[in-house]
PDB file of C-alpha atoms in Angstrom:
ATOM      1  CA  MET S   1       0.744  36.132  30.795  1.00 84.00           C
ATOM      2  CA  ARG S   2      -1.404  34.404  28.198  1.00 89.00           C
ATOM      3  CA  SER S   3      -5.169  34.808  28.176  1.00 90.00           C
ATOM      4  CA  ILE S   4      -7.156  31.601  28.608  1.00 89.00           C
ATOM      5  CA  TRP S   5     -10.639  32.910  27.808  1.00 92.00           C
ATOM      6  CA  LYS S   6     -12.308  35.789  25.996  1.00 92.00           C
ATOM      7  CA  GLY S   7     -15.762  37.107  26.733  1.00 91.00           C
ATOM      8  CA  ALA S   8     -17.595  40.151  28.046  1.00 93.00           C
ATOM      9  CA  ILE S   9     -18.971  41.566  31.279  1.00 93.00           C
ATOM     10  CA  SER S  10     -22.709  42.056  30.874  1.00 89.00           C
ATOM     11  CA  PHE S  11     -23.810  44.886  33.171  1.00 83.00           C
ATOM     12  CA  GLY S  12     -27.361  46.023  32.403  1.00 80.00           C
ATOM     13  CA  LEU S  13     -27.234  47.299  28.842  1.00 83.00           C
ATOM     14  CA  VAL S  14     -23.443  47.744  29.007  1.00 86.00           C
ATOM     15  CA  THR S  15     -21.137  45.117  27.519  1.00 89.00           C
ATOM     16  CA  ILE S  16     -17.425  45.221  28.349  1.00 93.00           C
ATOM     17  CA  PRO S  17     -15.203  42.871  26.269  1.00 94.00           C
ATOM     18  CA  VAL S  18     -12.482  41.346  28.449  1.00 95.00           C
ATOM     19  CA  LYS S  19      -9.737  38.714  28.478  1.00 94.00           C
ATOM     20  CA  LEU S  20      -9.287  36.249  31.327  1.00 95.00           C
ATOM     21  CA  TYR S  21      -5.925  35.390  32.921  1.00 95.00           C
ATOM     22  CA  SER S  22      -4.999  33.083  35.790  1.00 93.00           C
ATOM     23  CA  ALA S  23      -4.222  35.318  38.755  1.00 94.00           C
ATOM     24  CA  THR S  24      -2.280  32.715  40.725  1.00 89.00           C
ATOM     25  CA  GLU S  25       0.314  30.034  40.107  1.00 87.00           C
ATOM     26  CA  GLN S  26       1.337  27.249  42.452  1.00 81.00           C
ATOM     27  CA  LYS S  27       5.102  27.075  42.754  1.00 85.00           C
ATOM     28  CA  ASP S  28       6.259  23.619  43.643  1.00 83.00           C
ATOM     29  CA  VAL S  29       9.143  21.275  42.885  1.00 84.00           C
ATOM     30  CA  THR S  30       7.748  18.824  40.360  1.00 84.00           C
ATOM     31  CA  PHE S  31       9.000  15.290  39.889  1.00 86.00           C
ATOM     32  CA  HIS S  32       8.703  12.526  37.294  1.00 86.00           C
ATOM     33  CA  GLN S  33       8.432   8.850  38.039  1.00 89.00           C
ATOM     34  CA  VAL S  34      11.694   7.293  36.829  1.00 88.00           C
ATOM     35  CA  HIS S  35      13.519   3.968  36.910  1.00 87.00           C
ATOM     36  CA  ARG S  36      15.812   3.996  39.924  1.00 86.00           C
ATOM     37  CA  GLU S  37      18.622   2.220  38.035  1.00 83.00           C
ATOM     38  CA  ASP S  38      19.018   4.403  34.934  1.00 84.00           C
ATOM     39  CA  GLY S  39      16.682   7.408  35.379  1.00 86.00           C
ATOM     40  CA  GLY S  40      14.434   6.413  32.478  1.00 88.00           C
ATOM     41  CA  ARG S  41      10.944   7.928  32.498  1.00 88.00           C
ATOM     42  CA  ILE S  42       8.006   5.706  33.450  1.00 89.00           C
ATOM     43  CA  ARG S  43       5.174   5.955  30.939  1.00 86.00           C
ATOM     44  CA  TYR S  44       1.542   4.962  31.317  1.00 87.00           C
ATOM     45  CA  LYS S  45      -0.784   3.715  28.623  1.00 87.00           C
ATOM     46  CA  ARG S  46      -4.549   4.098  28.333  1.00 91.00           C
ATOM     47  CA  VAL S  47      -5.708   0.481  28.340  1.00 92.00           C
ATOM     48  CA  CYS S  48      -9.299  -0.765  28.171  1.00 92.00           C
ATOM     49  CA  THR S  49     -10.116  -3.062  31.090  1.00 87.00           C
ATOM     50  CA  LYS S  50     -12.361  -5.246  28.909  1.00 87.00           C
ATOM     51  CA  ASP S  51     -10.132  -6.160  25.967  1.00 90.00           C
ATOM     52  CA  GLY S  52      -6.727  -5.135  27.351  1.00 88.00           C
ATOM     53  CA  GLU S  53      -6.006  -3.055  24.236  1.00 90.00           C
ATOM     54  CA  GLU S  54      -4.462   0.425  24.275  1.00 91.00           C
ATOM     55  CA  VAL S  55      -7.053   3.070  23.359  1.00 92.00           C
ATOM     56  CA  PRO S  56      -6.122   6.181  21.346  1.00 91.00           C
ATOM     57  CA  TYR S  57      -7.159   9.487  22.860  1.00 87.00           C
ATOM     58  CA  SER S  58      -9.587  10.159  19.996  1.00 87.00           C
ATOM     59  CA  ASP S  59     -11.654   7.095  21.023  1.00 89.00           C
ATOM     60  CA  ILE S  60     -11.966   8.070  24.690  1.00 89.00           C
ATOM     61  CA  ALA S  61     -15.315   9.417  25.911  1.00 88.00           C
ATOM     62  CA  LYS S  62     -16.732  10.400  29.297  1.00 89.00           C
ATOM     63  CA  GLY S  63     -18.683   7.779  31.216  1.00 92.00           C
ATOM     64  CA  TYR S  64     -21.141   8.275  34.070  1.00 90.00           C
ATOM     65  CA  GLU S  65     -21.435   5.274  36.377  1.00 91.00           C
ATOM     66  CA  LEU S  66     -24.899   4.375  37.662  1.00 90.00           C
ATOM     67  CA  ALA S  67     -25.605   2.836  41.065  1.00 90.00           C
ATOM     68  CA  THR S  68     -26.028  -0.523  39.296  1.00 91.00           C
ATOM     69  CA  GLY S  69     -22.497  -0.334  37.925  1.00 88.00           C
ATOM     70  CA  GLU S  70     -23.678   0.344  34.370  1.00 89.00           C
ATOM     71  CA  ILE S  71     -22.018   3.128  32.369  1.00 90.00           C
ATOM     72  CA  VAL S  72     -23.706   5.926  30.448  1.00 92.00           C
ATOM     73  CA  VAL S  73     -21.338   7.098  27.689  1.00 90.00           C
ATOM     74  CA  LEU S  74     -21.374  10.811  26.803  1.00 88.00           C
ATOM     75  CA  THR S  75     -19.658  12.190  23.705  1.00 82.00           C
ATOM     76  CA  ASP S  76     -18.544  15.710  22.789  1.00 80.00           C
ATOM     77  CA  GLU S  77     -21.785  16.155  20.825  1.00 81.00           C
ATOM     78  CA  ASP S  78     -23.823  15.534  23.984  1.00 82.00           C
ATOM     79  CA  PHE S  79     -22.019  18.357  25.786  1.00 77.00           C
ATOM     80  CA  GLU S  80     -22.380  20.726  22.834  1.00 75.00           C
ATOM     81  CA  ASP S  81     -26.183  20.463  23.066  1.00 72.00           C
ATOM     82  CA  LEU S  82     -26.258  21.520  26.727  1.00 73.00           C
ATOM     83  CA  PRO S  83     -27.504  25.094  27.248  1.00 69.00           C
ATOM     84  CA  LEU S  84     -24.987  27.457  28.841  1.00 61.00           C
ATOM     85  CA  SER S  85     -26.828  30.762  29.139  1.00 54.00           C
ATOM     86  CA  SER S  86     -23.723  32.604  30.341  1.00 53.00           C
ATOM     87  CA  SER S  87     -21.368  31.210  27.710  1.00 69.00           C
ATOM     88  CA  ARG S  88     -18.762  33.871  26.823  1.00 84.00           C
ATOM     89  CA  ARG S  89     -20.512  36.271  29.194  1.00 89.00           C
ATOM     90  CA  ILE S  90     -19.992  37.350  32.766  1.00 93.00           C
ATOM     91  CA  ASP S  91     -23.539  38.214  33.804  1.00 92.00           C
ATOM     92  CA  VAL S  92     -23.805  40.600  36.777  1.00 93.00           C
ATOM     93  CA  LEU S  93     -26.645  39.337  39.002  1.00 93.00           C
ATOM     94  CA  GLN S  94     -26.442  41.687  41.995  1.00 94.00           C
ATOM     95  CA  PHE S  95     -24.132  43.705  44.245  1.00 95.00           C
ATOM     96  CA  SER S  96     -23.506  42.656  47.850  1.00 96.00           C
ATOM     97  CA  PRO S  97     -21.224  43.572  50.781  1.00 95.00           C
ATOM     98  CA  ALA S  98     -18.015  41.534  50.631  1.00 92.00           C
ATOM     99  CA  GLU S  99     -18.291  40.477  54.279  1.00 94.00           C
ATOM    100  CA  GLN S 100     -21.533  38.624  53.546  1.00 95.00           C
ATOM    101  CA  ILE S 101     -19.721  36.077  51.358  1.00 95.00           C
ATOM    102  CA  ASP S 102     -17.914  33.345  53.291  1.00 95.00           C
ATOM    103  CA  PRO S 103     -14.393  32.740  51.883  1.00 94.00           C
ATOM    104  CA  ILE S 104     -15.108  28.991  51.884  1.00 96.00           C
ATOM    105  CA  TYR S 105     -17.092  29.545  48.677  1.00 95.00           C
ATOM    106  CA  PHE S 106     -14.087  30.868  46.725  1.00 95.00           C
ATOM    107  CA  ALA S 107     -12.387  28.411  44.344  1.00 93.00           C
ATOM    108  CA  LYS S 108      -9.962  30.171  41.938  1.00 94.00           C
ATOM    109  CA  SER S 109      -8.966  33.745  41.079  1.00 96.00           C
ATOM    110  CA  TYR S 110      -8.578  35.327  37.628  1.00 96.00           C
ATOM    111  CA  TYR S 111      -7.574  38.756  36.323  1.00 97.00           C
ATOM    112  CA  LEU S 112      -9.742  40.538  33.749  1.00 97.00           C
ATOM    113  CA  GLU S 113      -8.125  42.788  31.143  1.00 96.00           C
ATOM    114  CA  PRO S 114     -10.289  45.012  28.922  1.00 95.00           C
ATOM    115  CA  ASP S 115     -10.046  45.040  25.150  1.00 92.00           C
ATOM    116  CA  ALA S 116      -9.129  48.362  23.555  1.00 88.00           C
ATOM    117  CA  GLN S 117     -12.763  49.289  22.826  1.00 87.00           C
ATOM    118  CA  GLY S 118     -13.852  48.338  26.342  1.00 90.00           C
ATOM    119  CA  GLU S 119     -11.352  50.315  28.397  1.00 93.00           C
ATOM    120  CA  LYS S 120     -13.642  53.246  29.259  1.00 92.00           C
ATOM    121  CA  PRO S 121     -16.660  51.211  30.473  1.00 92.00           C
ATOM    122  CA  TYR S 122     -14.220  48.908  32.297  1.00 94.00           C
ATOM    123  CA  VAL S 123     -12.708  51.824  34.233  1.00 95.00           C
ATOM    124  CA  LEU S 124     -16.163  53.294  34.858  1.00 92.00           C
ATOM    125  CA  LEU S 125     -17.509  50.083  36.419  1.00 93.00           C
ATOM    126  CA  ARG S 126     -14.249  49.535  38.313  1.00 94.00           C
ATOM    127  CA  ASP S 127     -14.281  52.970  39.947  1.00 95.00           C
ATOM    128  CA  ALA S 128     -17.999  52.804  40.764  1.00 93.00           C
ATOM    129  CA  LEU S 129     -17.627  49.345  42.324  1.00 94.00           C
ATOM    130  CA  GLU S 130     -14.586  50.379  44.321  1.00 93.00           C
ATOM    131  CA  ARG S 131     -16.360  53.476  45.684  1.00 94.00           C
ATOM    132  CA  SER S 132     -19.415  51.436  46.662  1.00 93.00           C
ATOM    133  CA  GLY S 133     -17.371  49.078  48.843  1.00 92.00           C
ATOM    134  CA  GLN S 134     -19.306  46.105  47.491  1.00 94.00           C
ATOM    135  CA  VAL S 135     -18.612  43.184  45.182  1.00 96.00           C
ATOM    136  CA  ALA S 136     -20.544  42.073  42.113  1.00 96.00           C
ATOM    137  CA  VAL S 137     -22.109  38.613  42.228  1.00 96.00           C
ATOM    138  CA  VAL S 138     -21.935  37.170  38.707  1.00 95.00           C
ATOM    139  CA  LYS S 139     -22.512  33.972  36.771  1.00 93.00           C
ATOM    140  CA  VAL S 140     -19.933  32.667  34.294  1.00 92.00           C
ATOM    141  CA  ALA S 141     -19.264  29.497  32.291  1.00 87.00           C
ATOM    142  CA  LEU S 142     -15.653  28.289  32.124  1.00 86.00           C
ATOM    143  CA  ARG S 143     -14.515  24.954  30.683  1.00 78.00           C
ATOM    144  CA  GLN S 144     -18.087  23.790  30.113  1.00 73.00           C
ATOM    145  CA  ARG S 145     -19.002  24.419  33.736  1.00 82.00           C
ATOM    146  CA  GLU S 146     -21.276  27.187  34.939  1.00 87.00           C
ATOM    147  CA  SER S 147     -20.502  28.681  38.329  1.00 90.00           C
ATOM    148  CA  LEU S 148     -21.165  31.647  40.550  1.00 94.00           C
ATOM    149  CA  ALA S 149     -18.371  34.169  40.982  1.00 96.00           C
ATOM    150  CA  THR S 150     -17.605  37.590  42.408  1.00 96.00           C
ATOM    151  CA  LEU S 151     -16.048  40.644  40.826  1.00 96.00           C
ATOM    152  CA  ARG S 152     -13.882  42.839  43.024  1.00 96.00           C
ATOM    153  CA  VAL S 153     -11.116  45.360  42.430  1.00 96.00           C
ATOM    154  CA  ARG S 154      -7.472  44.728  43.305  1.00 95.00           C
ATOM    155  CA  ASP S 155      -4.623  47.053  42.258  1.00 94.00           C
ATOM    156  CA  GLY S 156      -6.841  48.720  39.655  1.00 95.00           C
ATOM    157  CA  VAL S 157      -7.826  45.430  37.994  1.00 97.00           C
ATOM    158  CA  PHE S 158     -11.003  43.364  38.184  1.00 97.00           C
ATOM    159  CA  VAL S 159     -10.498  40.037  39.955  1.00 97.00           C
ATOM    160  CA  LEU S 160     -12.972  37.300  39.082  1.00 97.00           C
ATOM    161  CA  GLU S 161     -13.198  34.710  41.849  1.00 96.00           C
ATOM    162  CA  THR S 162     -15.158  31.603  40.946  1.00 95.00           C
ATOM    163  CA  MET S 163     -17.298  30.147  43.725  1.00 95.00           C
ATOM    164  CA  LEU S 164     -18.610  26.746  44.709  1.00 94.00           C
ATOM    165  CA  TRP S 165     -22.340  26.117  44.681  1.00 93.00           C
ATOM    166  CA  PRO S 166     -24.035  25.870  48.122  1.00 93.00           C
ATOM    167  CA  ASP S 167     -24.558  22.108  47.802  1.00 94.00           C
ATOM    168  CA  GLU S 168     -20.810  21.673  47.248  1.00 94.00           C
ATOM    169  CA  ILE S 169     -19.982  22.923  50.756  1.00 95.00           C
ATOM    170  CA  ARG S 170     -19.786  20.041  53.206  1.00 95.00           C
ATOM    171  CA  VAL S 171     -21.477  20.216  56.597  1.00 94.00           C
ATOM    172  CA  PRO S 172     -19.024  19.684  59.507  1.00 94.00           C
ATOM    173  CA  ASP S 173     -20.724  16.738  61.209  1.00 92.00           C
ATOM    174  CA  PHE S 174     -18.370  16.039  64.137  1.00 94.00           C
ATOM    175  CA  ALA S 175     -19.251  14.337  67.408  1.00 93.00           C
ATOM    176  CA  PHE S 176     -17.640  16.938  69.687  1.00 92.00           C
ATOM    177  CA  LEU S 177     -20.130  19.569  68.490  1.00 91.00           C
ATOM    178  CA  ASP S 178     -22.900  17.727  70.375  1.00 92.00           C
ATOM    179  CA  GLU S 179     -20.864  17.388  73.562  1.00 93.00           C
ATOM    180  CA  ASP S 180     -21.162  19.811  76.481  1.00 91.00           C
ATOM    181  CA  ILE S 181     -17.525  20.808  76.974  1.00 90.00           C
ATOM    182  CA  ASP S 182     -16.967  23.067  79.982  1.00 91.00           C
ATOM    183  CA  VAL S 183     -14.536  25.983  79.439  1.00 88.00           C
ATOM    184  CA  ARG S 184     -13.664  28.034  82.504  1.00 89.00           C
ATOM    185  CA  ALA S 185     -13.681  31.838  82.370  1.00 91.00           C
ATOM    186  CA  GLN S 186     -10.006  32.018  83.429  1.00 90.00           C
ATOM    187  CA  GLU S 187      -8.986  29.711  80.549  1.00 90.00           C
ATOM    188  CA  LEU S 188     -10.965  31.760  78.054  1.00 90.00           C
ATOM    189  CA  GLN S 189      -9.396  34.974  79.357  1.00 90.00           C
ATOM    190  CA  MET S 190      -5.903  33.485  79.071  1.00 91.00           C
ATOM    191  CA  ALA S 191      -6.571  32.385  75.467  1.00 91.00           C
ATOM    192  CA  GLU S 192      -7.816  35.867  74.572  1.00 91.00           C
ATOM    193  CA  SER S 193      -4.702  37.368  76.159  1.00 91.00           C
ATOM    194  CA  LEU S 194      -2.503  35.109  74.043  1.00 90.00           C
ATOM    195  CA  ILE S 195      -4.363  36.164  70.885  1.00 90.00           C
ATOM    196  CA  GLN S 196      -3.861  39.843  71.722  1.00 90.00           C
ATOM    197  CA  THR S 197      -0.158  39.260  72.358  1.00 90.00           C
ATOM    198  CA  MET S 198       0.323  37.646  68.932  1.00 90.00           C
ATOM    199  CA  ALA S 199      -1.881  40.119  67.046  1.00 91.00           C
ATOM    200  CA  SER S 200      -0.202  42.152  64.253  1.00 91.00           C
ATOM    201  CA  ASP S 201      -0.867  43.410  60.734  1.00 93.00           C
ATOM    202  CA  PHE S 202      -0.658  40.724  58.068  1.00 90.00           C
ATOM    203  CA  ASP S 203       2.362  41.038  55.742  1.00 91.00           C
ATOM    204  CA  PRO S 204       2.545  38.073  53.325  1.00 88.00           C
ATOM    205  CA  SER S 205       6.160  38.882  52.407  1.00 90.00           C
ATOM    206  CA  GLU S 206       7.230  37.769  55.886  1.00 90.00           C
ATOM    207  CA  TYR S 207       6.363  34.152  55.103  1.00 87.00           C
ATOM    208  CA  HIS S 208       7.980  31.691  52.711  1.00 87.00           C
ATOM    209  CA  ASP S 209       7.825  28.032  51.758  1.00 86.00           C
ATOM    210  CA  SER S 210      10.639  26.581  53.863  1.00 85.00           C
ATOM    211  CA  TYR S 211       9.992  23.016  52.678  1.00 83.00           C
ATOM    212  CA  ARG S 212      10.309  23.930  48.991  1.00 85.00           C
ATOM    213  CA  GLU S 213      13.484  25.921  49.673  1.00 84.00           C
ATOM    214  CA  ALA S 214      15.042  23.006  51.608  1.00 84.00           C
ATOM    215  CA  LEU S 215      14.079  20.560  48.845  1.00 84.00           C
ATOM    216  CA  GLN S 216      15.631  22.841  46.226  1.00 85.00           C
ATOM    217  CA  GLN S 217      18.857  22.902  48.260  1.00 86.00           C
ATOM    218  CA  VAL S 218      18.950  19.084  48.276  1.00 85.00           C
ATOM    219  CA  ILE S 219      18.571  19.042  44.469  1.00 84.00           C
ATOM    220  CA  GLU S 220      21.280  21.689  44.001  1.00 85.00           C
ATOM    221  CA  ALA S 221      23.639  19.721  46.290  1.00 86.00           C
ATOM    222  CA  LYS S 222      23.137  16.599  44.166  1.00 80.00           C
ATOM    223  CA  VAL S 223      23.814  18.596  41.004  1.00 84.00           C
ATOM    224  CA  ALA S 224      27.008  20.030  42.519  1.00 84.00           C
ATOM    225  CA  GLY S 225      28.103  16.540  43.565  1.00 80.00           C
ATOM    226  CA  LYS S 226      27.520  15.220  40.030  1.00 68.00           C
ATOM    227  CA  GLU S 227      24.823  12.848  41.302  1.00 71.00           C
ATOM    228  CA  VAL S 228      22.928  13.281  38.055  1.00 67.00           C
ATOM    229  CA  ILE S 229      21.768  10.541  35.705  1.00 68.00           C
ATOM    230  CA  ALA S 230      21.634  11.457  32.034  1.00 65.00           C
ATOM    231  CA  PRO S 231      19.084   9.091  30.476  1.00 56.00           C
ATOM    232  CA  GLU S 232      19.450   8.175  26.835  1.00 59.00           C
ATOM    233  CA  ALA S 233      17.530  10.370  24.433  1.00 57.00           C
ATOM    234  CA  VAL S 234      14.286   8.647  23.528  1.00 50.00           C
ATOM    235  CA  PRO S 235      12.571   9.713  20.285  1.00 54.00           C
ATOM    236  CA  GLU S 236       9.131  11.165  20.718  1.00 53.00           C
ATOM    237  CA  ALA S 237       6.405   8.583  20.366  1.00 45.00           C
ATOM    238  CA  ARG S 238       4.059   9.114  17.436  1.00 48.00           C
ATOM    239  CA  PRO S 239       0.525   7.790  17.186  1.00 44.00           C
ATOM    240  CA  ALA S 240       0.734   4.166  16.087  1.00 42.00           C
ATOM    241  CA  GLY S 241      -1.792   4.611  13.289  1.00 45.00           C
ATOM    242  CA  ASP S 242       0.000   7.582  11.712  1.00 48.00           C
ATOM    243  CA  LEU S 243       3.412   5.905  12.003  1.00 44.00           C
ATOM    244  CA  MET S 244       2.257   2.673  10.364  1.00 51.00           C
ATOM    245  CA  ALA S 245       0.581   4.600   7.567  1.00 57.00           C
ATOM    246  CA  ALA S 246       3.741   6.621   6.978  1.00 54.00           C
ATOM    247  CA  LEU S 247       5.862   3.443   6.906  1.00 53.00           C
ATOM    248  CA  ARG S 248       3.520   1.729   4.454  1.00 56.00           C
ATOM    249  CA  ALA S 249       3.499   4.788   2.196  1.00 64.00           C
ATOM    250  CA  SER S 250       7.300   4.944   2.310  1.00 60.00           C
ATOM    251  CA  VAL S 251       7.626   1.241   1.403  1.00 58.00           C
ATOM    252  CA  ASP S 252       5.139   1.557  -1.471  1.00 66.00           C
ATOM    253  CA  ALA S 253       6.915   4.633  -2.821  1.00 65.00           C
ATOM    254  CA  ALA S 254      10.283   2.873  -2.644  1.00 62.00           C
ATOM    255  CA  LYS S 255       8.891  -0.159  -4.507  1.00 64.00           C
ATOM    256  CA  LYS S 256       7.440   2.030  -7.270  1.00 69.00           C
ATOM    257  CA  GLN S 257      10.716   3.882  -7.691  1.00 63.00           C
ATOM    258  CA  ARG S 258      12.646   0.609  -7.872  1.00 65.00           C
ATOM    259  CA  GLU S 259      10.239  -0.935 -10.416  1.00 71.00           C
ATOM    260  CA  ALA S 260      10.321   2.217 -12.549  1.00 67.00           C
ATOM    261  CA  ALA S 261      14.118   2.193 -12.508  1.00 60.00           C
ATOM    262  CA  LYS S 262      14.422  -1.423 -13.773  1.00 60.00           C
ATOM    263  CA  PRO S 263      13.290  -0.830 -17.452  1.00 61.00           C
ATOM    264  CA  ARG S 264      15.457   2.279 -17.601  1.00 54.00           C
ATOM    265  CA  LYS S 265      18.544   0.384 -16.487  1.00 52.00           C
ATOM    266  CA  GLN S 266      17.861  -2.479 -18.899  1.00 59.00           C
ATOM    267  CA  ALA S 267      17.481  -0.024 -21.801  1.00 57.00           C
ATOM    268  CA  GLU S 268      20.704   1.733 -20.879  1.00 54.00           C
ATOM    269  CA  LYS S 269      22.840  -1.474 -20.762  1.00 53.00           C
ATOM    270  CA  PRO S 270      22.809  -2.318 -24.575  1.00 53.00           C
ATOM    271  CA  GLU S 271      23.547   1.301 -25.495  1.00 49.00           C
ATOM    272  CA  LYS S 272      26.557   1.347 -23.207  1.00 47.00           C
ATOM    273  CA  ALA S 273      27.777  -1.973 -24.600  1.00 46.00           C
ATOM    274  CA  GLU S 274      27.613  -0.681 -28.213  1.00 49.00           C
ATOM    275  CA  LYS S 275      29.441   2.503 -27.308  1.00 47.00           C
ATOM    276  CA  GLN S 276      32.210   0.499 -25.675  1.00 49.00           C
ATOM    277  CA  GLU S 277      32.531  -2.008 -28.595  1.00 47.00           C
ATOM    278  CA  LYS S 278      32.838   0.538 -31.426  1.00 48.00           C
ATOM    279  CA  PRO S 279      35.947   2.342 -30.170  1.00 48.00           C
ATOM    280  CA  ALA S 280      37.536  -1.039 -29.466  1.00 47.00           C
ATOM    281  CA  ALA S 281      37.203  -2.054 -33.182  1.00 45.00           C
ATOM    282  CA  LYS S 282      39.024   1.078 -34.448  1.00 46.00           C
ATOM    283  CA  ARG S 283      41.992   0.755 -32.166  1.00 46.00           C
ATOM    284  CA  LYS S 284      45.349  -0.177 -33.790  1.00 45.00           C
ATOM    285  CA  THR S 285      48.105  -1.905 -32.026  1.00 44.00           C
ATOM    286  CA  ARG S 286      51.495  -0.255 -32.087  1.00 48.00           C
ATOM    287  CA  LYS S 287      54.720  -2.154 -32.389  1.00 46.00           C
ATOM    288  CA  THR S 288      57.279  -1.375 -29.833  1.00 45.00           C
ATOM    289  CA  ALA S 289      60.877  -0.931 -30.821  1.00 35.00           C
TER     290      ALA S 289
END
């Protein structure tokens, strides 16, 4: 695994340097949009809706649309000036029982690995947290976004789970919640009986992605049947500005070399002519018998 972030856990007066790794990966069969006839890749260009011109990535900024339809343009410098108090730090705010945190708040999971000099305080906090049976509520800034998170222990490693803010959780506003739906006691008892019948310990290894496996079999069958299109190799596209500059430089260099070679060739022609004429004057013809 490759670390995607470096920072430190700030716990009171203790600082534990750590590296951040993605704890999960989504395995899926990925596809490209291609031309049905020849399998060529379909490419998209970044085009401005006002002038119809393609815009290089370096000229693209972030725009916030107002209710009036007007756009407020924000550059990288605007984001650099924003205060992120927890930048490069995982600030421990409090410790709480894990059951008090609704799983709906959890967004993404990360592993934390200690640096060499932070191994001892890392293990100390890990063991103390595991013995307490609680989780640490922290604040962290990742990818220019500050969020709440929890620290818990899994297989001897800290797991950082980023959380959504309370105002990001939608309220389930459904009509049936206001209706008075009558459920009979016998029906409720039968449903509870069914739940008890199907109850068992959770083993994730018993489940698998049957759709992905079936899709992979379809792809393998097409490969075995030689139903594969080999598109022509397309050279990698270079930025238009760099390519044009390189072409112009190459043309100018070729012109200079050609112009510099002309006087040299003209100076060499008379010398060659003299060298060829002199031996010709000394030659004597021989009479044949």
